[in-house]
Coordinates of C-alpha atoms and ligand atoms in Angstrom, one line a residue:
M1206 CA -21.6 -18.4 -14.3
K1207 CA -22.1 -16.9 -10.9
I1208 CA -19.4 -14.5 -9.9
V1209 CA -19.3 -13.6 -6.0
A1210 CA -17.3 -10.2 -5.7
D1211 CA -16.3 -7.9 -2.9
E1212 CA -18.2 -4.8 -3.1
N1213 CA -15.4 -2.7 -2.5
M1214 CA -13.6 -4.1 -5.6
P1215 CA -14.0 -1.2 -8.4
Y1216 CA -14.8 -2.0 -12.1
V1217 CA -16.0 -5.5 -11.4
E1218 CA -19.2 -4.6 -13.3
A1219 CA -17.2 -3.2 -16.2
L1220 CA -15.0 -6.1 -16.5
F1221 CA -16.8 -9.1 -15.3
A1222 CA -20.4 -8.8 -16.5
E1223 CA -19.6 -10.6 -19.9
F1224 CA -19.0 -13.6 -17.8
G1225 CA -22.3 -14.0 -15.8
Q1226 CA -24.4 -12.7 -13.2
I1227 CA -22.3 -10.7 -10.4
E1228 CA -23.3 -10.7 -6.7
F1229 CA -21.6 -8.1 -4.7
V1230 CA -21.0 -9.1 -0.9
N1231 CA -19.2 -7.7 2.2
G1232 CA -15.9 -9.1 2.0
R1233 CA -15.2 -9.1 5.8
T1234 CA -18.2 -11.0 6.8
L1235 CA -18.6 -13.3 3.7
T1236 CA -20.0 -16.7 4.7
A1237 CA -19.9 -20.2 3.1
E1238 CA -23.7 -19.8 2.4
Q1239 CA -23.0 -17.0 0.3
V1240 CA -20.2 -18.6 -1.6
K1241 CA -21.6 -22.2 -2.1
D1242 CA -23.1 -21.6 -5.8
A1243 CA -20.3 -19.4 -6.9
D1244 CA -18.1 -20.4 -10.1
V1245 CA -15.8 -17.5 -9.5
L1246 CA -14.8 -15.6 -6.1
L1247 CA -13.1 -12.1 -6.2
V1248 CA -11.8 -11.0 -3.0
R1249 CA -9.7 -8.5 -1.4
S1250 CA -7.4 -8.7 1.7
V1251 CA -10.3 -8.8 4.4
T1252 CA -11.7 -12.2 3.5
K1253 CA -10.0 -15.5 4.6
V1254 CA -10.5 -18.0 1.9
D1255 CA -9.9 -21.3 3.5
Q1256 CA -11.7 -24.8 3.7
A1257 CA -14.1 -23.3 6.0
L1258 CA -15.5 -20.6 3.5
I1259 CA -15.3 -22.7 0.2
E1260 CA -15.8 -26.5 1.2
A1261 CA -19.2 -26.3 0.0
A1262 CA -18.5 -24.4 -3.1
T1263 CA -18.4 -27.5 -5.4
K1264 CA -18.6 -25.4 -8.5
L1265 CA -15.9 -23.0 -7.7
V1266 CA -13.0 -23.0 -10.5
F1267 CA -11.4 -19.6 -10.0
V1268 CA -10.3 -17.5 -6.8
G1269 CA -9.0 -14.1 -7.5
S1270 CA -7.6 -11.6 -4.9
A1271 CA -7.0 -8.1 -6.3
T1272 CA -4.3 -7.6 -3.8
I1273 CA -0.4 -7.9 -3.6
G1274 CA -0.5 -9.9 -0.2
T1275 CA -1.7 -13.4 -0.2
D1276 CA -1.5 -14.1 3.5
H1277 CA -5.4 -14.3 3.8
I1278 CA -5.5 -17.3 1.3
D1279 CA -5.1 -20.9 2.0
L1280 CA -3.0 -21.6 -1.4
D1281 CA -2.5 -25.3 -0.4
Y1282 CA -6.1 -25.9 0.0
L1283 CA -7.0 -24.2 -3.3
Q1284 CA -4.2 -26.4 -5.0
Q1285 CA -5.5 -29.6 -3.5
R1286 CA -9.0 -28.7 -4.8
G1287 CA -7.7 -27.6 -8.2
I1288 CA -9.3 -24.4 -8.1
A1289 CA -7.2 -21.7 -10.1
F1290 CA -5.9 -18.7 -8.2
S1291 CA -4.6 -15.4 -9.3
S1292 CA -3.5 -12.4 -7.1
A1293 CA -2.4 -9.0 -8.5
P1294 CA 1.4 -8.6 -7.8
G1295 CA 2.6 -5.2 -8.1
C1296 CA -0.8 -3.7 -8.9
N1297 CA -0.6 -1.2 -6.2
A1298 CA 3.3 -0.8 -5.9
T1299 CA 3.2 2.6 -7.2
A1300 CA 0.6 3.7 -4.8
V1301 CA 2.4 2.3 -1.8
G1302 CA 5.7 3.9 -3.1
E1303 CA 4.1 7.4 -3.4
F1304 CA 2.3 7.0 -0.3
A1305 CA 5.6 6.5 1.7
F1306 CA 7.2 9.4 -0.1
I1307 CA 4.2 11.8 0.7
A1308 CA 3.9 10.5 4.4
L1309 CA 7.5 11.4 5.0
L1310 CA 7.3 14.8 3.4
E1311 CA 4.3 15.3 5.7
L1312 CA 6.2 14.0 8.7
A1313 CA 9.2 16.6 7.9
K1314 CA 6.9 19.4 7.6
R1315 CA 5.3 18.6 11.0
Q1316 CA 8.7 18.0 12.6
G1317 CA 9.9 21.5 11.3
T1318 CA 12.6 19.8 9.4
Q1319 CA 13.5 18.7 5.8
L1320 CA 13.3 15.1 4.4
K1321 CA 16.0 16.2 2.0
G1322 CA 19.4 14.9 3.3
K1323 CA 17.8 11.9 5.1
V1324 CA 19.0 8.2 4.6
I1325 CA 16.2 6.0 3.9
G1326 CA 16.4 2.2 5.0
I1327 CA 13.8 0.1 3.0
V1328 CA 13.1 -3.3 4.3
G1329 CA 11.8 -5.6 1.5
A1330 CA 13.1 -4.7 -1.9
G1331 CA 10.2 -6.1 -4.0
N1332 CA 7.5 -4.3 -5.7
T1333 CA 6.5 -1.8 -3.1
G1334 CA 10.0 -1.3 -1.7
T1335 CA 11.2 -0.6 -5.2
A1336 CA 8.7 1.8 -6.1
A1337 CA 9.2 3.7 -2.8
A1338 CA 13.1 3.8 -3.4
K1339 CA 12.4 5.2 -6.9
C1340 CA 10.5 8.0 -5.4
F1341 CA 13.2 8.7 -2.7
E1342 CA 16.0 8.3 -5.2
A1343 CA 14.3 10.9 -7.6
Y1344 CA 14.3 13.4 -4.9
G1345 CA 18.0 12.8 -4.5
L1346 CA 18.0 10.9 -1.2
Q1347 CA 20.4 7.8 -0.3
V1348 CA 18.4 4.8 -0.2
I1349 CA 19.7 1.5 1.8
L1350 CA 18.0 -1.7 0.9
C1351 CA 17.5 -4.9 3.0
D1352 CA 16.4 -7.9 1.5
P1353 CA 18.4 -11.1 2.2
I1354 CA 16.1 -13.3 -0.1
K1355 CA 16.7 -11.0 -3.2
Q1356 CA 20.3 -10.7 -2.0
A1357 CA 20.7 -14.6 -2.0
E1358 CA 18.9 -14.9 -5.4
G1359 CA 21.8 -12.7 -7.0
D1360 CA 20.0 -9.5 -7.3
S1361 CA 22.3 -6.9 -8.6
R1362 CA 21.5 -3.9 -6.3
Q1363 CA 23.4 -3.3 -3.1
F1364 CA 22.1 -4.6 -0.1
A1365 CA 22.9 -4.2 3.7
S1366 CA 22.0 -6.5 6.7
L1367 CA 19.1 -5.2 9.0
D1368 CA 21.4 -4.4 11.7
E1369 CA 23.5 -2.2 9.5
L1370 CA 20.3 -0.6 7.8
I1371 CA 19.0 0.2 11.3
A1372 CA 22.4 1.8 12.4
K1373 CA 22.7 3.9 9.3
A1374 CA 19.2 4.9 8.2
D1375 CA 17.4 8.0 9.5
V1376 CA 14.2 6.6 8.2
I1377 CA 13.2 2.9 8.0
S1378 CA 10.2 2.0 5.6
L1379 CA 8.6 -1.7 5.8
H1380 CA 7.8 -3.4 2.7
V1381 CA 7.6 -7.2 3.5
P1382 CA 5.2 -9.8 3.3
I1383 CA 3.8 -11.2 6.5
T1384 CA 5.5 -14.7 7.1
K1385 CA 5.5 -16.8 10.2
V1386 CA 8.0 -19.3 9.7
G1387 CA 11.4 -19.7 7.8
P1388 CA 14.7 -18.0 8.3
H1389 CA 13.2 -14.7 6.9
K1390 CA 10.1 -14.7 8.8
T1391 CA 8.6 -11.3 9.3
W1392 CA 6.1 -11.7 12.1
Y1393 CA 7.4 -9.3 14.8
L1394 CA 10.5 -8.7 12.9
F1395 CA 10.4 -5.3 14.8
D1396 CA 9.9 -6.9 18.4
E1397 CA 11.0 -5.1 21.5
T1398 CA 14.6 -6.1 21.5
R1399 CA 15.0 -4.6 17.8
L1400 CA 12.9 -1.7 18.3
N1401 CA 15.3 -0.7 21.3
T1402 CA 18.2 -0.9 18.7
L1403 CA 16.8 2.3 16.7
K1404 CA 19.1 5.1 16.9
P1405 CA 18.2 8.4 18.3
N1406 CA 15.7 10.2 16.3
T1407 CA 14.8 7.3 13.9
W1408 CA 11.5 7.7 11.8
L1409 CA 9.7 4.2 11.5
M1410 CA 7.0 3.7 8.7
N1411 CA 5.0 0.6 8.1
C1412 CA 2.9 0.2 5.0
C1413 CA 2.8 -3.5 4.6
R1414 CA 1.4 -5.6 7.3
G1415 CA 0.7 -4.8 11.1
E1416 CA 2.2 -7.7 12.6
V1417 CA 5.7 -7.1 11.3
I1418 CA 5.9 -4.6 14.2
D1419 CA 5.0 -6.0 17.8
N1420 CA 2.4 -3.3 18.5
H1421 CA 2.4 -3.7 22.3
A1422 CA 6.1 -3.6 22.2
L1423 CA 6.0 -0.1 20.0
I1424 CA 3.8 1.2 22.7
K1425 CA 6.2 0.4 25.4
V1426 CA 9.3 1.9 23.4
K1427 CA 7.3 5.0 22.3
Q1428 CA 6.3 5.7 26.0
T1429 CA 10.0 6.3 26.9
R1430 CA 11.3 7.6 23.6
D1431 CA 9.5 10.6 22.0
D1432 CA 12.7 11.0 19.8
V1433 CA 11.2 8.0 17.6
K1434 CA 8.6 9.1 15.3
V1435 CA 6.2 6.6 13.7
I1436 CA 3.9 6.5 10.6
L1437 CA 1.6 3.4 10.5
D1438 CA -0.9 2.6 7.8
V1439 CA -1.3 -1.0 8.9
W1440 CA -2.0 -2.3 12.5
E1441 CA -1.6 -5.4 14.5
G1442 CA -5.3 -6.8 15.0
E1443 CA -7.0 -5.1 12.0
P1444 CA -9.6 -4.0 11.9
K1445 CA -9.2 -3.0 15.6
P1446 CA -6.0 -1.2 16.3
I1447 CA -4.9 -1.0 19.8
A1448 CA -6.4 2.2 20.7
E1449 CA -3.4 3.2 23.2
L1450 CA -1.1 3.3 20.1
V1451 CA -2.9 5.7 17.8
P1452 CA -1.9 8.8 19.9
L1453 CA 1.8 7.8 19.9
V1454 CA 1.7 7.8 16.1
E1455 CA 2.4 10.9 13.9
F1456 CA 0.4 9.7 11.1
A1457 CA -2.1 7.1 11.2
T1458 CA -4.2 5.8 8.3
P1459 CA -6.6 2.6 7.8
H1460 CA -4.6 0.6 5.5
I1461 CA -4.9 2.7 2.5
A1462 CA -1.4 3.1 1.2
G1463 CA -2.1 0.9 -1.9
Y1464 CA -5.5 2.6 -2.4
S1465 CA -4.9 4.8 -5.5
L1466 CA -7.6 4.5 -8.3
E1467 CA -4.9 3.2 -10.7
G1468 CA -3.8 0.6 -8.0
K1469 CA -7.2 -0.6 -7.5
A1470 CA -8.2 -0.8 -11.2
R1471 CA -5.0 -2.5 -11.9
G1472 CA -5.7 -5.2 -9.4
T1473 CA -9.2 -5.8 -10.7
F1474 CA -8.0 -5.9 -14.4
M1475 CA -5.2 -8.4 -13.6
L1476 CA -7.9 -10.7 -12.2
Y1477 CA -10.0 -10.0 -15.5
Q1478 CA -7.0 -11.2 -17.5
A1479 CA -6.2 -14.1 -15.4
L1480 CA -9.7 -15.4 -15.8
C1481 CA -9.8 -14.9 -19.4
L1482 CA -6.8 -16.9 -19.6
L1483 CA -8.1 -19.6 -17.7
L1484 CA -11.4 -19.7 -19.8
Q1485 CA -9.4 -19.3 -22.9
R1486 CA -11.1 -16.3 -24.1
Q1487 CA -9.3 -13.3 -25.6
P1488 CA -9.5 -10.2 -23.5
T1489 CA -11.9 -7.3 -24.9
K1490 CA -11.3 -4.7 -22.2
S1491 CA -8.6 -2.3 -21.7
L1492 CA -7.2 -1.0 -18.4
T1493 CA -6.7 2.8 -19.8
A1494 CA -10.4 3.0 -20.9
L1495 CA -11.5 2.4 -17.3
L1496 CA -9.8 5.4 -15.8
P1497 CA -11.1 8.9 -15.9
Q1498 CA -8.9 11.8 -16.9
F1499 CA -7.6 13.8 -14.1
E1500 CA -9.2 17.2 -14.0
F1501 CA -6.1 19.2 -13.7
Q1502 CA -2.5 19.8 -15.1
Q1503 CA 0.1 22.0 -13.2
W1504 CA 2.2 24.7 -14.9
L1505 CA 5.0 25.5 -12.8
N1506 CA 6.2 29.1 -12.4
N1507 CA 8.8 28.6 -9.5
A1508 CA 12.3 28.8 -10.6
E1509 CA 13.1 26.2 -7.8
L1510 CA 10.8 23.9 -6.0
D1511 CA 11.6 23.8 -2.4
E1512 CA 10.5 20.9 -0.2
S1513 CA 7.3 22.8 1.1
K1514 CA 6.2 23.7 -2.4
L1515 CA 6.9 19.9 -3.4
L1516 CA 4.6 18.8 -0.7
K1517 CA 1.7 21.2 -1.8
M1518 CA 2.2 19.7 -5.2
C1519 CA 1.9 16.2 -3.8
R1520 CA -1.1 17.2 -1.7
L1521 CA -2.8 17.9 -5.1
V1522 CA -3.0 14.3 -5.8
F1523 CA -3.2 13.1 -2.0
D1524 CA -3.6 14.9 1.3
L1525 CA -2.6 12.4 3.9
R1526 CA -3.8 14.9 6.7
D1527 CA -7.5 14.3 5.7
D1528 CA -7.1 10.6 6.1
D1529 CA -5.1 11.0 9.5
A1530 CA -7.8 13.2 10.8
L1531 CA -10.6 11.0 9.9
F1532 CA -8.9 7.9 11.3
R1533 CA -8.4 9.4 14.7
Q1534 CA -12.2 10.4 14.8
S1535 CA -13.5 6.8 14.0
F1536 CA -10.9 4.0 14.3
H1537 CA -12.3 2.8 17.6
T1538 CA -14.4 0.3 16.2
A1539 CA -14.2 -2.5 13.6
A1540 CA -16.9 -0.9 11.5
G1541 CA -15.3 2.5 11.7
F1542 CA -11.8 1.1 10.6
D1543 CA -13.7 -0.6 7.5
L1544 CA -15.7 2.4 6.6
L1545 CA -12.9 4.6 6.5
R1546 CA -11.4 2.1 4.1
K1547 CA -14.6 1.8 2.1
H1548 CA -15.1 5.6 1.9
H1549 CA -11.4 6.3 1.1
T1550 CA -11.4 8.9 -1.8
H1551 CA -9.5 6.9 -4.1
R1552 CA -6.4 9.2 -4.9
R1553 CA -4.7 9.3 -8.2
E1554 CA -1.1 8.4 -8.7
F1555 CA 1.4 11.3 -9.7
S1556 CA 1.2 9.9 -13.3
A1557 CA -2.4 11.3 -13.6
L1558 CA -1.1 14.9 -13.1
A1559 CA 0.9 16.4 -16.0
V1560 CA 3.5 18.9 -14.8
K1561 CA 5.1 21.5 -17.3
A1562 CA 7.3 24.4 -16.8
A1563 CA 5.6 27.7 -18.0
S1564 CA 7.8 28.5 -20.7
D1565 CA 7.0 32.1 -21.4
N1566 CA 8.0 33.2 -18.0
A1567 CA 11.3 34.5 -16.6
F1568 CA 10.5 32.7 -13.4
S1569 CA 9.8 29.3 -15.2
A1570 CA 10.8 26.2 -13.3
S1571 CA 14.4 24.8 -14.0
S1572 CA 14.8 21.8 -16.1
D1573 CA 16.3 20.0 -13.1
C1574 CA 13.2 20.5 -10.9
I1575 CA 10.9 19.5 -13.7
N1576 CA 13.1 16.4 -14.4
M1577 CA 12.9 15.5 -10.7
L1578 CA 9.2 15.7 -11.0
H1579 CA 8.9 13.6 -14.0
S1580 CA 11.4 11.0 -12.4
L1581 CA 8.9 11.0 -9.3
G1582 CA 6.3 9.8 -11.5
F1583 CA 4.5 13.1 -12.8
S1584 CA 3.5 13.0 -16.4
Q1585 CA 5.2 15.3 -19.1
Ligands
NAI1669 N1 -0.7 -1.1 3.0 C1 -1.3 -1.5 1.9 O1 -2.1 -0.9 1.4 C2 -0.3 -2.5 1.1 C3 0.4 -3.4 1.8 N2 0.9 -4.4 0.9 C4 1.9 -5.5 1.8 O2 3.1 -5.1 1.5 C5 3.7 -6.5 1.1 C6 5.1 -6.3 0.3 O3 4.4 -6.1 -1.0 P1 5.4 -6.3 -2.3 O4 6.5 -5.3 -2.2 O5 4.5 -5.9 -3.4 O6 5.7 -7.7 -2.3 P2 6.9 -8.3 -3.1 O7 6.7 -9.8 -3.0 O8 7.1 -7.8 -4.4 O9 8.2 -7.9 -2.2 C7 8.5 -8.3 -0.7 C8 9.9 -8.3 -0.6 O10 10.3 -8.5 0.9 C9 11.4 -9.4 0.8 N3 11.5 -10.1 2.2 C10 10.7 -11.0 2.7 N4 11.1 -11.5 3.9 C11 12.0 -10.5 4.2 C12 12.9 -10.1 5.3 N5 12.8 -10.9 6.5 N6 13.6 -9.2 5.5 C13 13.7 -8.4 4.3 N7 13.1 -8.7 3.1 C14 12.3 -9.6 3.1 C15 11.2 -10.5 -0.2 O11 12.2 -11.0 -0.7 C16 10.5 -9.5 -1.4 O12 11.7 -9.0 -2.4 C17 2.7 -7.4 0.7 O13 3.0 -8.6 1.0 C18 1.5 -6.8 1.5 O14 1.3 -7.5 2.7 C19 1.1 -4.5 -0.4 C20 0.2 -3.5 -1.0 C21 -0.4 -2.5 -0.3
LIG1670 O1 -2.4 -5.5 -1.8 C1 -2.5 -5.9 -0.6 O2 -1.6 -6.5 -0.3 C2 -3.1 -4.9 0.4 O3 -2.6 -4.7 1.5 C3 -4.1 -4.0 -0.2 O4 -3.9 -2.8 -0.6 C4 -5.3 -4.2 0.9 O5 -6.6 -3.7 0.2 P1 -7.9 -4.5 0.5 O6 -7.7 -5.7 -0.3 O7 -8.0 -4.9 2.0 O8 -8.8 -3.8 -0.1

């Protein structure tokens, strides 16, 4: 069996070697010629899997994408060909949720204010939106959810309309898939008209797909509204963000919100499970065995953890400022954007770091503060 796999997908060797010969490829530049003998194709979000790519791949039985989004896959064509497909829903939801939380702590610090007390609006209450809400709620923030699809399905959580959310939230975080048609289409959901309805001093963060915000309109709005602060992990026209936009953004990263080591490992592992199922083989590998132990654990002496100390703790697992600085140096070319992604140091999720109160110390952290950290996701 021949497996063609994106070179940026960790743990492929460990999980798929038992199925046959693996050929690693650059997912962005993958050609039909490289895929034509494949039985299995494993991709990430940068590979467009459509008729043009796989028409000649007559042996292909399985396509796996180790991602949450599936907008790069022509699902109808795969179905028509009878090729099994699996993505990895939820694999990096925790990573995105924690990214959103840390990014907002960083923004608050940079603005000389506190995140505490802000109202957070989450657009799209699926896996990543829910993971983000979990962090914000663990920190005691009020969260407003907007998800008309889940609302119509009878999800028991409380929902607001997008207009209500925009009117009430201090921070808006976007967590929707990209869709171009239908009553809830998200392509340019934040177009110029909607961007102009943002209330004064709104913080807007996009960790889903670049085209959910009209980036040209965002430039226009930002040029006259410095009160609006923006964090972008995803960009219209990736891998070539519009250069003019970057200096207008407070934190800029190259589509790495989902790039925790755990998230990537989960993604590859979910494809391994799907292929085992398709081939009716018993899985022999385990996800936990793949992940290295985190080098540190943290003893807390501080009686109370203020926001600045909380941010320092979060930076133990992920320092967003490094990615932002690197981005500004080398986003200018498509190769630069992709290299930033390729060489991104896979951060760990909060769960990799065990946090305990130093018990023999009069200044030991309060149980409220330890409970908050555990609710955020840090281990006991
Ligand atoms: N920056 C990154 O590294 C990552 C980006 N993503 C992107 O984030 C997207 C969302 O991921 P998940 O939360 O895991 O997907 P999901 O499918 O679990 O949740 C998406 C939610 O958005 C809702 N939705 C759809 N249209 C909407 C609209 N017009 N208004 C409000 N809600 C709407 C859906 O009902 C659904 O509940 C993915 O499709 C992917 O494009 C995902 C992972 C990592
Ligand atoms: O899962 C998704 O959807 C994402 O956006 C991924 O985090 C993107 O990562 P790559 O597949 O482009 O490495």
